Amino acid sequence: MKAKFLTATAATALLAGAITTATGAVAQNIVTMNTVQIFGSIDPAKISDYTDYMAAVNLYDGLITVAPDGSLIPRLAESWTVSDDATEVVFTLRADATFADGSPVEAKDVVYTFERLLRLNQGPSNLFAGIVAPGAVEAIDDKTVKFTLSQTFSPFMATMPALMIVNADLVEANAGDDDAQSYLAQNVAGAGAYDLVTWDRGARMVIRRNTDYYGGFPENAIDEVRWVVTNDEATVRAMAASGELTMTSQYQSTETYDALAAMGRFRVESFATPTAFYMKLNNQTAPTDDVHIRRAIAYATDFDTIREVLFPGEPMNTVLPGSFSAFLNTDVVAPTYDLEKAAAEIALSAYAGQQIPITLSYVAGTQFEEDISLLMQANLESLGFVVTQQPEPWNRVTELAATVEGTPNLNQIFYGPTYPSPDSMFFPQYHSNGAGTWISMDWAASPEVDALIDAARATGDTEAQAALYRDVQQILADQQVTIPLLSQLQMHAIDQCLQGMEMVPMMSFEFDFRKFHWDC
């Protein structure tokens, strides 16, 4: 095993030796990781899913970031103060913070970044809608910036790591006629620890360490990260066997994890996460517009087989992962696999006594999702459903999610908090203002749920918030708006030499490669 390990490491080093930086320095520590979906955007005003955030957290910095324990820690800002009524937040920027081009990060850059985010009204903008109005972010001086909130918003500070700051002068100079959307679709204007080298959309992305990064690096830092887009298990295993692969995605089959562990060069690590895996049901189109059909589908779901065989994970009794234990409604009774109860629910539905067409969608090429969809098909067809399988590439899933009519009846979706607050699990998924994205493919459209979420956002009383969120969970369960399949145990096969992986309760922030190092 030792000889095999050395051969693989030597192969990686040889690959590294062929790469030179703009200054002529040889890149030594290279990480190659596969992702199972494409990078949709690297524009920090448009990022929305796990690969987008994975790239952005390395290419850009925010005012603050998130520690593994969920606490907020400084990044571009060295300190901040919050007013007594929580409607004003003043950040003081680090004196030494610079963008990749060497220019200083100033308050004007924060103002510009926020105003552009509101103008584009995409990506993280929904976190601030109705909370911070245009013109409400003010540069007090070059290193001081003030946010004035329109109302008390308890999760405001928790949302701030999603605001990744752009170089205002550089972006304005390349604004064109689309507010720099074309420019930032291919270029980076950030203060992050890494620079973009190449991006072949749909195939791979390469980033390289900015040795002048103001935040510094650990000893034996990662010089270069190469992401290869593939969800083909055989390809992942071949990359590992050749010595190319350093780290897998978190969406591999158990067979692939076992195969890589047997090579000796990899360790397989498992991390408890706040990321949930849902069977999202389109509540607005037939037949899943009927609560009895939605309940029947839940009873037709073989939870044990999914959680224990097809994709191991922790049970969920509500839509909220157990990591938010202080806000969890433990009185909600989770559905169980029971085909007799499923048949009884169908008999109560508006579709009783007839064939029931239904469409099951999943991410094309993802083996475990295909296996789950085929398992669901077998169970549903035994109950009289006429099933159509609709595998789609991820970019097509996000397009279909934009409309009620385009969204299939059943959709397998992973979603975790984009900021460390239970609000991040409720507002984007179930509030009407969050509708029209892959996150909200349930199309819940419930005024009662909207009102409860709004009330939770408006109070600083944690106990009151918890009570409101528990009511939301009960309503969503009673209406079977969605089917919570499991809380993800995030697994990676990782080269024995690569260290620094820690889970962070914010989407993809664990992939901040500035914190990783090579230890061999």
CSV table of N, CA and C in Angstrom, one decimal, residues 65-127:
chain,number,residue,atom,x,y,z
A,65,THR,N,-17.4,36.0,7.8
A,65,THR,CA,-17.6,34.6,7.3
A,65,THR,C,-18.0,33.8,8.5
A,66,VAL,N,-18.1,32.5,8.3
A,66,VAL,CA,-18.7,31.6,9.3
A,66,VAL,C,-17.7,30.5,9.8
A,67,ALA,N,-17.6,30.4,11.1
A,67,ALA,CA,-16.8,29.3,11.7
A,67,ALA,C,-17.5,28.0,11.7
A,68,PRO,N,-16.8,26.9,11.9
A,68,PRO,CA,-17.4,25.6,11.9
A,68,PRO,C,-18.5,25.5,13.0
A,69,ASP,N,-18.4,26.2,14.1
A,69,ASP,CA,-19.4,26.2,15.1
A,69,ASP,C,-20.6,27.1,14.8
A,70,GLY,N,-20.6,27.7,13.7
A,70,GLY,CA,-21.7,28.6,13.3
A,70,GLY,C,-21.5,30.1,13.7
A,71,SER,N,-20.5,30.4,14.5
A,71,SER,CA,-20.3,31.8,14.9
A,71,SER,C,-19.8,32.6,13.7
A,72,LEU,N,-20.0,33.9,13.8
A,72,LEU,CA,-19.6,34.8,12.7
A,72,LEU,C,-18.2,35.4,13.1
A,73,ILE,N,-17.3,35.4,12.1
A,73,ILE,CA,-15.9,35.8,12.4
A,73,ILE,C,-15.5,36.8,11.3
A,74,PRO,N,-14.5,37.7,11.6
A,74,PRO,CA,-14.2,38.8,10.6
A,74,PRO,C,-13.5,38.2,9.4
A,75,ARG,N,-13.7,38.9,8.3
A,75,ARG,CA,-13.0,38.6,7.1
A,75,ARG,C,-12.5,40.0,6.5
A,76,LEU,N,-13.2,40.6,5.6
A,76,LEU,CA,-12.8,42.0,5.2
A,76,LEU,C,-13.0,43.0,6.2
A,77,ALA,N,-14.0,42.8,7.1
A,77,ALA,CA,-14.3,43.7,8.2
A,77,ALA,C,-13.5,43.2,9.4
A,78,GLU,N,-12.9,44.1,10.2
A,78,GLU,CA,-12.2,43.7,11.4
A,78,GLU,C,-13.1,43.8,12.6
A,79,SER,N,-14.2,44.6,12.5
A,79,SER,CA,-15.1,44.7,13.6
A,79,SER,C,-16.5,45.2,13.1
A,80,TRP,N,-17.5,45.1,14.0
A,80,TRP,CA,-18.8,45.7,13.7
A,80,TRP,C,-19.6,46.0,14.9
A,81,THR,N,-20.5,46.9,14.8
A,81,THR,CA,-21.4,47.3,16.0
A,81,THR,C,-22.8,47.2,15.5
A,82,VAL,N,-23.7,46.8,16.3
A,82,VAL,CA,-25.1,46.7,16.0
A,82,VAL,C,-25.9,47.7,17.0
A,83,SER,N,-26.8,48.5,16.5
A,83,SER,CA,-27.5,49.4,17.3
A,83,SER,C,-28.5,48.6,18.3
A,84,ASP,N,-28.9,49.3,19.3
A,84,ASP,CA,-29.8,48.6,20.3
A,84,ASP,C,-31.0,48.1,19.7
A,85,ASP,N,-31.6,48.8,18.7
A,85,ASP,CA,-32.8,48.3,18.1
A,85,ASP,C,-32.6,47.4,16.9
A,86,ALA,N,-31.3,47.1,16.6
A,86,ALA,CA,-30.9,46.1,15.6
A,86,ALA,C,-31.3,46.6,14.2
A,87,THR,N,-31.4,47.9,14.0
A,87,THR,CA,-31.7,48.4,12.6
A,87,THR,C,-30.5,49.1,12.0
A,88,GLU,N,-29.4,49.2,12.7
A,88,GLU,CA,-28.2,49.8,12.1
A,88,GLU,C,-27.0,48.9,12.5
A,89,VAL,N,-26.2,48.6,11.4
A,89,VAL,CA,-25.0,47.8,11.6
A,89,VAL,C,-23.8,48.6,10.9
A,90,VAL,N,-22.8,48.9,11.7
A,90,VAL,CA,-21.6,49.6,11.2
A,90,VAL,C,-20.4,48.7,11.1
A,91,PHE,N,-19.8,48.5,10.0
A,91,PHE,CA,-18.6,47.7,9.8
A,91,PHE,C,-17.4,48.5,9.6
A,92,THR,N,-16.3,48.1,10.3
A,92,THR,CA,-15.0,48.8,10.1
A,92,THR,C,-14.2,47.8,9.3
A,93,LEU,N,-13.6,48.2,8.1
A,93,LEU,CA,-12.9,47.4,7.3
A,93,LEU,C,-11.4,47.3,7.7
A,94,ARG,N,-10.8,46.1,7.4
A,94,ARG,CA,-9.4,45.9,7.7
A,94,ARG,C,-8.6,46.9,6.9
A,95,ALA,N,-7.5,47.5,7.5
A,95,ALA,CA,-6.7,48.5,6.8
A,95,ALA,C,-5.9,47.8,5.7
A,96,ASP,N,-5.6,46.5,5.9
A,96,ASP,CA,-4.7,45.8,4.9
A,96,ASP,C,-5.4,45.0,3.9
A,97,ALA,N,-6.7,45.1,3.9
A,97,ALA,CA,-7.5,44.3,2.9
A,97,ALA,C,-7.4,44.8,1.5
A,98,THR,N,-7.0,43.9,0.6
A,98,THR,CA,-6.9,44.3,-0.8
A,98,THR,C,-7.6,43.4,-1.8
A,99,PHE,N,-7.9,43.9,-2.9
A,99,PHE,CA,-8.4,43.0,-4.0
A,99,PHE,C,-7.2,42.3,-4.7
A,100,ALA,N,-7.6,41.4,-5.6
A,100,ALA,CA,-6.5,40.6,-6.2
A,100,ALA,C,-5.6,41.5,-7.1
A,101,ASP,N,-6.1,42.7,-7.5
A,101,ASP,CA,-5.2,43.5,-8.3
A,101,ASP,C,-4.4,44.5,-7.5
A,102,GLY,N,-4.5,44.3,-6.1
A,102,GLY,CA,-3.7,45.1,-5.2
A,102,GLY,C,-4.3,46.4,-4.7
A,103,SER,N,-5.5,46.8,-5.3
A,103,SER,CA,-6.1,48.0,-4.8
A,103,SER,C,-6.8,47.7,-3.5
A,104,PRO,N,-7.0,48.8,-2.6
A,104,PRO,CA,-7.5,48.6,-1.3
A,104,PRO,C,-9.0,48.3,-1.4
A,105,VAL,N,-9.5,47.5,-0.4
A,105,VAL,CA,-11.0,47.3,-0.3
A,105,VAL,C,-11.5,48.4,0.6
A,106,GLU,N,-12.5,49.2,0.0
A,106,GLU,CA,-13.0,50.4,0.7
A,106,GLU,C,-14.5,50.3,0.8
A,107,ALA,N,-15.0,51.2,1.6
A,107,ALA,CA,-16.5,51.2,1.9
A,107,ALA,C,-17.3,51.4,0.6
A,108,LYS,N,-16.7,52.2,-0.3
A,108,LYS,CA,-17.4,52.4,-1.6
A,108,LYS,C,-17.7,51.0,-2.3
A,109,ASP,N,-16.7,50.1,-2.2
A,109,ASP,CA,-16.9,48.8,-2.8
A,109,ASP,C,-18.0,48.0,-2.2
A,110,VAL,N,-18.2,48.2,-0.9
A,110,VAL,CA,-19.3,47.5,-0.2
A,110,VAL,C,-20.7,48.1,-0.7
A,111,VAL,N,-20.7,49.4,-0.8
A,111,VAL,CA,-21.9,50.1,-1.2
A,111,VAL,C,-22.3,49.6,-2.7
A,112,TYR,N,-21.3,49.7,-3.5
A,112,TYR,CA,-21.5,49.3,-4.9
A,112,TYR,C,-22.0,47.9,-5.0
A,113,THR,N,-21.3,47.0,-4.3
A,113,THR,CA,-21.7,45.5,-4.3
A,113,THR,C,-23.1,45.3,-4.0
A,114,PHE,N,-23.6,46.0,-2.9
A,114,PHE,CA,-24.9,45.8,-2.4
A,114,PHE,C,-25.9,46.4,-3.4
A,115,GLU,N,-25.7,47.6,-3.9
A,115,GLU,CA,-26.6,48.2,-4.8
A,115,GLU,C,-26.7,47.4,-6.1
A,116,ARG,N,-25.6,46.9,-6.6
A,116,ARG,CA,-25.7,46.0,-7.8
A,116,ARG,C,-26.5,44.8,-7.5
A,117,LEU,N,-26.3,44.2,-6.3
A,117,LEU,CA,-27.0,43.0,-6.0
A,117,LEU,C,-28.5,43.3,-6.0
A,118,LEU,N,-29.0,44.4,-5.5
A,118,LEU,CA,-30.4,44.7,-5.5
A,118,LEU,C,-30.9,45.0,-6.9
A,119,ARG,N,-30.1,45.6,-7.7
A,119,ARG,CA,-30.5,45.9,-9.1
A,119,ARG,C,-30.7,44.7,-9.9
A,120,LEU,N,-29.8,43.7,-9.8
A,120,LEU,CA,-29.9,42.5,-10.5
A,120,LEU,C,-31.0,41.6,-10.0
A,121,ASN,N,-31.3,41.7,-8.7
A,121,ASN,CA,-32.4,40.9,-8.1
A,121,ASN,C,-32.3,39.4,-8.4
A,122,GLN,N,-31.1,38.9,-8.2
A,122,GLN,CA,-30.9,37.4,-8.4
A,122,GLN,C,-30.0,36.9,-7.3
A,123,GLY,N,-29.7,35.6,-7.3
A,123,GLY,CA,-28.8,35.0,-6.3
A,123,GLY,C,-29.2,35.4,-4.9
A,124,PRO,N,-28.3,35.9,-4.1
A,124,PRO,CA,-28.5,36.2,-2.7
A,124,PRO,C,-29.4,37.4,-2.4
A,125,SER,N,-29.9,38.1,-3.5
A,125,SER,CA,-30.7,39.3,-3.2
A,125,SER,C,-31.9,39.1,-2.4
A,126,ASN,N,-32.5,37.9,-2.5
A,126,ASN,CA,-33.8,37.6,-1.8
A,126,ASN,C,-33.5,37.6,-0.3
A,127,LEU,N,-32.3,37.5,0.1
A,127,LEU,CA,-32.0,37.5,1.6
A,127,LEU,C,-32.3,38.9,2.1
